[in-house]
Amino acid sequence: DTGVSQDPRHKITKRGQNVTFRCDPISEHNRLYWYRQTLGQGPEFLTYFQNEAQLEKSRLLSDRFSAERPKGSFSTLEIQRTEQGDSAMYLCASSERRGTNEKLFFGSGTQLSVL
Amino acid sequence: AQSVTQPDIHITVSEGASLELRCNYSYGATPYLFWYVQSPGQGLQLLLKYFSGDTLVQGIKGFEAEFKRSQSSFNLRKPSVHWSDAAEYFCAVGASGFQKLVFGTGTRLLVSP
């Protein structure tokens, strides 16, 4: 169990550029979640996958955001035409649903700064 | 819609003293409730969760929380705080297990010697 890993840890970009983040969940975890955390706030749900299917998306996820999990393993989150308001920590989490014994494991996040 | 309020932004506790972090939630049905801890540069770690049953829940690192439906509260407690407990603590509520958690704004715990 190597934990949930996210890459890169930090990303600095200029407004208008596209960025892509990667999340590698714990192997065999069938659920994968993306959250966003801004300074002084708690994480906010963005979207989640069960295997390769994207089951739900938050209204926070504008059409500039897209997430994929093509083979049900790793996931990518792309932000097109970044804006300063996109600056935040993007957190990935994974879990394996086993009734009420589900445990959600978070990665350390990708810190995005849009200049 | 679900919501979580953590009224204390910062709390300072002396090492060895007891701790209580407050959490109030808003949700129409029986909620799924969680406490997470976040240390600098680290991911969120689950301390404990309440789904049903006994309203006093034991977690890791000596933490416990009590679900009080009448007060819509799920306060986190620890009898004796250690310096390593200094971190940010988040309360969260979910409608169905871990899906779409709604987090509070967090409470930063400072531990004084």
PDB file of N, CA and C in Angstrom, chain A residues 54 61-68 76-80:
ATOM      1  N   GLN A  54     -17.543   8.194 -14.619  1.00  0.00           N
ATOM      2  CA  GLN A  54     -17.668   9.418 -13.822  1.00  0.00           C
ATOM      3  C   GLN A  54     -19.130   9.522 -13.398  1.00  0.00           C
ATOM      4  N   LEU A  61     -17.576  22.370 -10.986  1.00  0.00           N
ATOM      5  CA  LEU A  61     -16.768  21.912 -12.113  1.00  0.00           C
ATOM      6  C   LEU A  61     -17.318  22.537 -13.389  1.00  0.00           C
ATOM      7  N   SER A  62     -16.750  23.707 -13.736  1.00  0.00           N
ATOM      8  CA  SER A  62     -17.230  24.402 -14.927  1.00  0.00           C
ATOM      9  C   SER A  62     -16.779  23.647 -16.174  1.00  0.00           C
ATOM     10  N   ASP A  63     -17.206  24.148 -17.342  1.00  0.00           N
ATOM     11  CA  ASP A  63     -16.856  23.455 -18.575  1.00  0.00           C
ATOM     12  C   ASP A  63     -15.369  23.576 -18.903  1.00  0.00           C
ATOM     13  N   ARG A  64     -14.638  24.368 -18.123  1.00  0.00           N
ATOM     14  CA  ARG A  64     -13.179  24.430 -18.338  1.00  0.00           C
ATOM     15  C   ARG A  64     -12.472  23.256 -17.661  1.00  0.00           C
ATOM     16  N   PHE A  65     -13.199  22.556 -16.818  1.00  0.00           N
ATOM     17  CA  PHE A  65     -12.618  21.446 -16.075  1.00  0.00           C
ATOM     18  C   PHE A  65     -13.066  20.127 -16.711  1.00  0.00           C
ATOM     19  N   SER A  66     -12.135  19.197 -16.818  1.00  0.00           N
ATOM     20  CA  SER A  66     -12.510  17.868 -17.256  1.00  0.00           C
ATOM     21  C   SER A  66     -11.672  16.842 -16.522  1.00  0.00           C
ATOM     22  N   ALA A  67     -12.304  15.770 -16.122  1.00  0.00           N
ATOM     23  CA  ALA A  67     -11.624  14.703 -15.416  1.00  0.00           C
ATOM     24  C   ALA A  67     -11.873  13.398 -16.138  1.00  0.00           C
ATOM     25  N   GLU A  68     -10.851  12.565 -16.125  1.00  0.00           N
ATOM     26  CA  GLU A  68     -10.960  11.260 -16.780  1.00  0.00           C
ATOM     27  C   GLU A  68     -10.329  10.192 -15.901  1.00  0.00           C
ATOM     28  N   THR A  76      -6.870  11.827 -14.380  1.00  0.00           N
ATOM     29  CA  THR A  76      -6.325  13.149 -14.675  1.00  0.00           C
ATOM     30  C   THR A  76      -7.416  14.200 -14.525  1.00  0.00           C
ATOM     31  N   LEU A  77      -7.000  15.360 -14.082  1.00  0.00           N
ATOM     32  CA  LEU A  77      -7.886  16.522 -13.986  1.00  0.00           C
ATOM     33  C   LEU A  77      -7.242  17.629 -14.802  1.00  0.00           C
ATOM     34  N   GLU A  78      -7.944  18.091 -15.822  1.00  0.00           N
ATOM     35  CA  GLU A  78      -7.424  19.144 -16.683  1.00  0.00           C
ATOM     36  C   GLU A  78      -8.223  20.413 -16.476  1.00  0.00           C
ATOM     37  N   ILE A  79      -7.516  21.518 -16.400  1.00  0.00           N
ATOM     38  CA  ILE A  79      -8.164  22.829 -16.353  1.00  0.00           C
ATOM     39  C   ILE A  79      -7.708  23.608 -17.582  1.00  0.00           C
ATOM     40  N   GLN A  80      -8.650  24.012 -18.380  1.00  0.00           N
ATOM     41  CA  GLN A  80      -8.329  24.795 -19.576  1.00  0.00           C
ATOM     42  C   GLN A  80      -8.505  26.281 -19.279  1.00  0.00           C
TER      43      GLN A  80
END
